[in-house]
XYZ file of C-alpha atoms in Angstrom:
355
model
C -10.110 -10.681 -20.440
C -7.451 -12.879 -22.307
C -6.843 -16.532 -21.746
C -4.421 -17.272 -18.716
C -3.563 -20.664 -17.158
C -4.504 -21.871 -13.704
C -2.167 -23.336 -11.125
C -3.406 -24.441 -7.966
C -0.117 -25.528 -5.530
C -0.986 -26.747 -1.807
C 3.141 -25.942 -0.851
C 5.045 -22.188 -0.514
C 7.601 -24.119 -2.842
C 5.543 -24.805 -5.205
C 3.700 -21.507 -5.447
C 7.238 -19.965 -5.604
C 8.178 -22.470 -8.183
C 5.232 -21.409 -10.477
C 5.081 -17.970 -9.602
C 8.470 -17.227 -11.084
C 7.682 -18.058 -14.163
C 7.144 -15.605 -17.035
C 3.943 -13.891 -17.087
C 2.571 -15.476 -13.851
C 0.957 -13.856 -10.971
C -0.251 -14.181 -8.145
C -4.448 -14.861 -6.613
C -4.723 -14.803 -2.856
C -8.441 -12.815 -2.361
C -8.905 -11.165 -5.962
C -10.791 -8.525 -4.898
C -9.063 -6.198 -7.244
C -7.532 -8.001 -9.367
C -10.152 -9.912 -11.418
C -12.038 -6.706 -12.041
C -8.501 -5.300 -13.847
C -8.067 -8.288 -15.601
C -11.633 -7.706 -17.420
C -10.442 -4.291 -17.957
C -6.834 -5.191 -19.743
C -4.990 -3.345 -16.947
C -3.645 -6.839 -15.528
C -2.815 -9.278 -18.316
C -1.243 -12.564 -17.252
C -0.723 -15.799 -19.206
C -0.620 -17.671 -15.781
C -3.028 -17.384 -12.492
C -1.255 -19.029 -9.773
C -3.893 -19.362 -6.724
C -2.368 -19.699 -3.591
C -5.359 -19.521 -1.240
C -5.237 -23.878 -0.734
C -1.196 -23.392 0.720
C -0.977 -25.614 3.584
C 1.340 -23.515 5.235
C -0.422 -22.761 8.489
C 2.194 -19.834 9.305
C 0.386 -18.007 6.039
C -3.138 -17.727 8.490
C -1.553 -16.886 11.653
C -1.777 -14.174 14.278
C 0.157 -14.360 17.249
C 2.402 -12.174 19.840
C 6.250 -14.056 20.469
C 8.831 -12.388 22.104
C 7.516 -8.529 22.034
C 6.856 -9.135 19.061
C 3.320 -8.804 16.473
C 3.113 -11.615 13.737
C 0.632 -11.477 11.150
C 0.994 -13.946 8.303
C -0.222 -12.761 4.271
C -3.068 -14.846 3.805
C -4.884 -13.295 7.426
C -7.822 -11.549 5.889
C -8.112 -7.610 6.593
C -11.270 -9.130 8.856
C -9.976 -11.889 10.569
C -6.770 -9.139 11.194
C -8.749 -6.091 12.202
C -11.232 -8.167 14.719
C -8.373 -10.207 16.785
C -7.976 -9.466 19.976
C -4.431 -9.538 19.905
C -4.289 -6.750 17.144
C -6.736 -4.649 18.828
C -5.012 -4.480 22.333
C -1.421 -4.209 21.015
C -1.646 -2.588 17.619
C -5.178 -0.272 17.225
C -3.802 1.273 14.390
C -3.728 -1.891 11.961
C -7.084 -2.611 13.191
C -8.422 0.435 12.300
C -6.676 0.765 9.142
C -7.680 -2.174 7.954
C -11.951 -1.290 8.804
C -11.796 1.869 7.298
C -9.721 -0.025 3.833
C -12.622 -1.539 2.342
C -15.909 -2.751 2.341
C -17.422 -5.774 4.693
C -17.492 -8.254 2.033
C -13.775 -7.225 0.422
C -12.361 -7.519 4.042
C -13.699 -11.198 4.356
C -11.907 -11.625 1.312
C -9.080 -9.651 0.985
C -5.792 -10.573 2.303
C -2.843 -8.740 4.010
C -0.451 -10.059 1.422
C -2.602 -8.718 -1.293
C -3.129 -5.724 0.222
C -0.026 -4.035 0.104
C 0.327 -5.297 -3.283
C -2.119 -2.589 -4.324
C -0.813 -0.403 -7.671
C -0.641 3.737 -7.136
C -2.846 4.872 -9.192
C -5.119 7.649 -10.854
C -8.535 7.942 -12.817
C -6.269 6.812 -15.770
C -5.245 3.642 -13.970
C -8.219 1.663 -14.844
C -8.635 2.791 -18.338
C -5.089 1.555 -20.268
C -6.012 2.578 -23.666
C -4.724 5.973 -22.562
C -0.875 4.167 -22.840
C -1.280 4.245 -26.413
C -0.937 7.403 -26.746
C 1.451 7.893 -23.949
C 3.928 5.335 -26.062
C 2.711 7.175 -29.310
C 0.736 4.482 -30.943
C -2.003 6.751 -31.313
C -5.653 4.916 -31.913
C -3.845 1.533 -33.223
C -5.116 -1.628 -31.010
C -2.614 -2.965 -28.571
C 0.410 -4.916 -30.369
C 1.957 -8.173 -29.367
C 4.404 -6.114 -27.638
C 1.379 -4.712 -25.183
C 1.115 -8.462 -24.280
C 4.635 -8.795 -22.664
C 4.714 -9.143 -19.018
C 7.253 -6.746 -17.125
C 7.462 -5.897 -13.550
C 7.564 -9.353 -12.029
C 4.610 -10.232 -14.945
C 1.845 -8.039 -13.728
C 1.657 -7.173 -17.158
C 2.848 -3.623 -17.651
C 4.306 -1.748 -20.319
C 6.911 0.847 -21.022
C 6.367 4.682 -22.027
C 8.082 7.828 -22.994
C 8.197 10.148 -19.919
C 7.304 13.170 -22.136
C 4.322 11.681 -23.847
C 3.131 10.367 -20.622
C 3.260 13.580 -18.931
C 1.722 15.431 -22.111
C -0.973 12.851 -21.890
C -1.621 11.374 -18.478
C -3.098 15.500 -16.298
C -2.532 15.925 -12.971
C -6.313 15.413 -10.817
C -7.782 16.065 -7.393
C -6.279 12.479 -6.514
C -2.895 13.237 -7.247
C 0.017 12.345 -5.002
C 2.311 15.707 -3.758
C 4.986 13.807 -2.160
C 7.896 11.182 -3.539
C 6.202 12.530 -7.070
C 8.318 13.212 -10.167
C 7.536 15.840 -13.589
C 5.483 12.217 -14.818
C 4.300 10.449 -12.265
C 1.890 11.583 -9.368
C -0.124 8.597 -8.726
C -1.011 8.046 -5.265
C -0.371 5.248 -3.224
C -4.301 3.803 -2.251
C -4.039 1.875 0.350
C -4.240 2.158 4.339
C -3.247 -1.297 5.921
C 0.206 0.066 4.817
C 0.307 2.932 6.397
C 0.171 1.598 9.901
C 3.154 -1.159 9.129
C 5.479 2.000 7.698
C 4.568 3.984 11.122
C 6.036 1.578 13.152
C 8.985 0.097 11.313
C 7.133 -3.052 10.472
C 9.479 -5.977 8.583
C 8.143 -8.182 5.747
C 8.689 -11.758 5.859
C 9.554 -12.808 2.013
C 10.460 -16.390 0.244
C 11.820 -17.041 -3.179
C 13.529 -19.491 -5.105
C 16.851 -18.699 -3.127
C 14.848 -18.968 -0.035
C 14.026 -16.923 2.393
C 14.926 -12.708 3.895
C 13.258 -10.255 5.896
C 12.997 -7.001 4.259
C 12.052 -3.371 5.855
C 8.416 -2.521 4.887
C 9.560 1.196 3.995
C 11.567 -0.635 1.517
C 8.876 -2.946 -0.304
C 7.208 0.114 -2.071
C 9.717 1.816 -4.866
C 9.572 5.139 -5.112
C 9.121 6.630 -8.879
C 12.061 8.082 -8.597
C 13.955 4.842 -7.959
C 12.193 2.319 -11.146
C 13.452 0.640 -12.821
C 14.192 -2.402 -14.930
C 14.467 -4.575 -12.215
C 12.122 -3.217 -9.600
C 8.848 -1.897 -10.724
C 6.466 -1.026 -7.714
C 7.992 -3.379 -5.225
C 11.203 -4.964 -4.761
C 10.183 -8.169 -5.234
C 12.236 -10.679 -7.535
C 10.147 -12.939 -10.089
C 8.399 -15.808 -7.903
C 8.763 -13.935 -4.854
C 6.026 -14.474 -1.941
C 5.249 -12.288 1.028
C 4.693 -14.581 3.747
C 3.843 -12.536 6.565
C 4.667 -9.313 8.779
C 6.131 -8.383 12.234
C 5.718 -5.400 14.377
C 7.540 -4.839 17.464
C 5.327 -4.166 20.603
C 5.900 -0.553 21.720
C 3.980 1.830 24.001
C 3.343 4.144 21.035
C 2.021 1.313 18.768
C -0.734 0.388 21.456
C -1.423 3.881 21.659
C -2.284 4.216 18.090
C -4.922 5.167 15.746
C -5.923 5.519 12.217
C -7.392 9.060 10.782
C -9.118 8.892 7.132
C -10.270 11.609 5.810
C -11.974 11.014 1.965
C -15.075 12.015 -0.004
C -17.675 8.879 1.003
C -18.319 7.548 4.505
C -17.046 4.232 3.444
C -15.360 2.294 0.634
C -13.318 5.399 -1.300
C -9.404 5.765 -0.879
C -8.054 8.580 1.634
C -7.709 12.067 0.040
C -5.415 12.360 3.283
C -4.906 10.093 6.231
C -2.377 9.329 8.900
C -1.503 6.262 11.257
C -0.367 8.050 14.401
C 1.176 6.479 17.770
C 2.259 8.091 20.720
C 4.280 7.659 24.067
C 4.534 10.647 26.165
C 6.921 10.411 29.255
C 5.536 13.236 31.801
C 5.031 16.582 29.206
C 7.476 15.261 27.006
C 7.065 13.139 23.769
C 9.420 10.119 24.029
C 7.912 8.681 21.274
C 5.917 9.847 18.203
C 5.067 7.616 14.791
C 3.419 9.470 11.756
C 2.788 7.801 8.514
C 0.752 9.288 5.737
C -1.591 7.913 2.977
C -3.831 9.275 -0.193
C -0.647 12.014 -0.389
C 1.986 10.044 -1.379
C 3.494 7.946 -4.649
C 4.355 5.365 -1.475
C 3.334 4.526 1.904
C 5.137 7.489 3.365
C 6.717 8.291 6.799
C 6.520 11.474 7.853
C 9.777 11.917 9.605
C 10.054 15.340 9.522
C 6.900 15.864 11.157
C 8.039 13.088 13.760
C 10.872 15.144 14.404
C 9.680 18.375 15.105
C 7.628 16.770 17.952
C 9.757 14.025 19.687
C 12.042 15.402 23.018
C 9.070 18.473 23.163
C 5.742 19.320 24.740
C 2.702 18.687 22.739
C 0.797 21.642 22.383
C -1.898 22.745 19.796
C 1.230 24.656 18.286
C 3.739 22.186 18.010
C 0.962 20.008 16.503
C 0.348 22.310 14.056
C 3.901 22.836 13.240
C 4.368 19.285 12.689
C 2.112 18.631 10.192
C 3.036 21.682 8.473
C 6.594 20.060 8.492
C 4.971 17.012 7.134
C 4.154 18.719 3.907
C 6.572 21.107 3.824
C 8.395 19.557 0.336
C 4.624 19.236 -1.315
C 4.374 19.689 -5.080
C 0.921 20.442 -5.618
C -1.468 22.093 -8.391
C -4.510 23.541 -8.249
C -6.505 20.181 -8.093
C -4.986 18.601 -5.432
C -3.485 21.554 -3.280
C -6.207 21.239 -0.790
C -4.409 18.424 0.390
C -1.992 19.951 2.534
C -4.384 21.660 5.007
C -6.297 19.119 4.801
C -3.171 16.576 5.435
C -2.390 19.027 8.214
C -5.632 18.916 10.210
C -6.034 15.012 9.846
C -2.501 14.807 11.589
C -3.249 17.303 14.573
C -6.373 15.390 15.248
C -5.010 12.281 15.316
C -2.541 13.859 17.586
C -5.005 15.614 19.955
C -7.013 12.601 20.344
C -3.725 10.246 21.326
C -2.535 12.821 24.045
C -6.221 12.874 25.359
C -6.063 8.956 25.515
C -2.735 9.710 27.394
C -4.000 11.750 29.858
């Protein structure tokens, strides 16, 4: 791990303050981020820890006007067991049990974790970016150092050298991918605020805006110098979430399919809500994770079913929709059925709750 400096504001302006300058970053629960510090993947010169902010709003759960607030330093326990969440908003409740472990979700907060990197087996290991910027077995230079992307502490590569270097693996993403980069977005908690057209509460040294959540996460296709992962500016703070309080978000769940029982990221998984008016779907909300280079709405899929009946054929025909622009390989191509079924059970099991 290399030396970094420790700041420790009690205000938002403050933390702001610090965070924007060069090389800094942000500690709110750690869980991650410690562990890629010791492994060279995060490397910054300043730690700025805002878990003693004595903004109140930061902890806060409540329901105003219709309306779902969760603020970014709610833990993914304190989130997933409040009443409040639970009767309006299943979905983030049970995305955020099936996210992590019990001792990471004590820890862990909100704010953090939509912060989480996409990523592959070659995420944790950055030695691998030598060769992908052609420095071959030479140790990292002073240039390796540099902070970029808001000073999380990553570098630049040549596109052709990363994609002769970096294989495609089972965890690939198939959607929002390009010829280079087919990391997958890991994380769930996300998944249910895309769904349902969630809005992320942000403050900087300008002050403060409201951003869409579908556009915090940046696409690979839209990088670049300004914008790494996230379209936040340098000293930029997530402050806290809203959802709107709809009939299809309190009918709502959250379907994970992955390799362990507990504590491994999705190989496919959905956040589905549903409002049926008679027959008819009046309402429908799909969102997909462990398939995608972003939390990703599955509109398409959305589409086919809203105004229609729900049938075990229509189900099926909207998750094949959902996948229907896949890039795949042979590693990761049993994604898409598998995408397909998680989505039609999710599906089968709302309309039951319907009925």
């Amino acid at each position: 791990m290399m030396p970094f400096a420790y700041e420790r504001p009690t205000t938002l302006t403050d933390a702001v303050r610090m965070a924007s300058e060069p090389g800094a970053m942000l500690y709110a629960g750690g869980t991650t981020m410690l562990d890629l510090m010791k492994l060279g993947v995060y490397r910054p010169r300043r730690i700025v820890d805002i878990t003693f902010l004595e903004d109140s709003g930061l902890r806060r759960i409540s329901v105003d006007n219709n309306r779902l607030y969760l603020g970014a330093l709610v833990t993914m326990h304190a989130a997933a067991e409040h009443e409040a969440v639970k009767d309006n908003a299943p979905v983030v409740s049970e995305s955020l049990w099936l996210a992590a472990s019990q001792q990471l979700r004590h820890m862990a907060t909100l704010g953090g974790n939509v912060m989480q990197r996409t990523r592959d087996p070659y995420f944790r290991d950055p030695s691998w970016l030598r060769f992908a910027k052609g420095q071959g077995n030479d140790q990292d230079s002073d240039q390796d150092s540099d902070q970029s992307g808001a000073g999380y502490g990553f570098t630049p590569y040549d596109d052709q050298r990363l994609a002769a270097v970096r294989q495609p693996t089972r965890l690939s993403a198939m959607l929002g991918t390009t010829d280079t980069d087919t990391m997958s977005y890991p994380g769930d908690f996300a998944q249910s605020l895309v769904a349902f057209d969630a809005q992320v509460e942000i403050m900087g040294l300008d002050g403060s805006r409201v951003l869409a959540f579908s556009e915090l996460h940046v696409a690979p296709t839209d990088r670049d110098a300004q914008f790494d992962f996230v379209r936040l500016s340098p000293g930029e703070i997530i402050t806290g979430f809203t959802l709107a309080l709809t009939p299809a978000l309190s009918n709502s769940l959250y379907i994970k399919a992955r390799d362990r029982e507990s504590y491994a990221f999705a190989n496919a998984s959905a956040a589905v809500g549903l409002e049926m008016q008679g027959d008819t779907v009046s309402d429908v909300r799909i969102a997909l994770g462990g398939v995608a280079t972003i939390p990703w709405r599955a509109r398409a899929a959305e589409d086919a079913l809203r105004g229609g009946t729900l049938t075990a054929q229509t189900m099926r025909r909207a998750g094949e929709a959902a996948f229907a622009k896949a890039k795949t390989h042979p590693h990761n191509a049993f994604k898409v059925p598998l995408g397909i079924n998680v989505i039609v059970h999710a599906l089968t099991t709302l309309q039951k709750l319907e009925g």
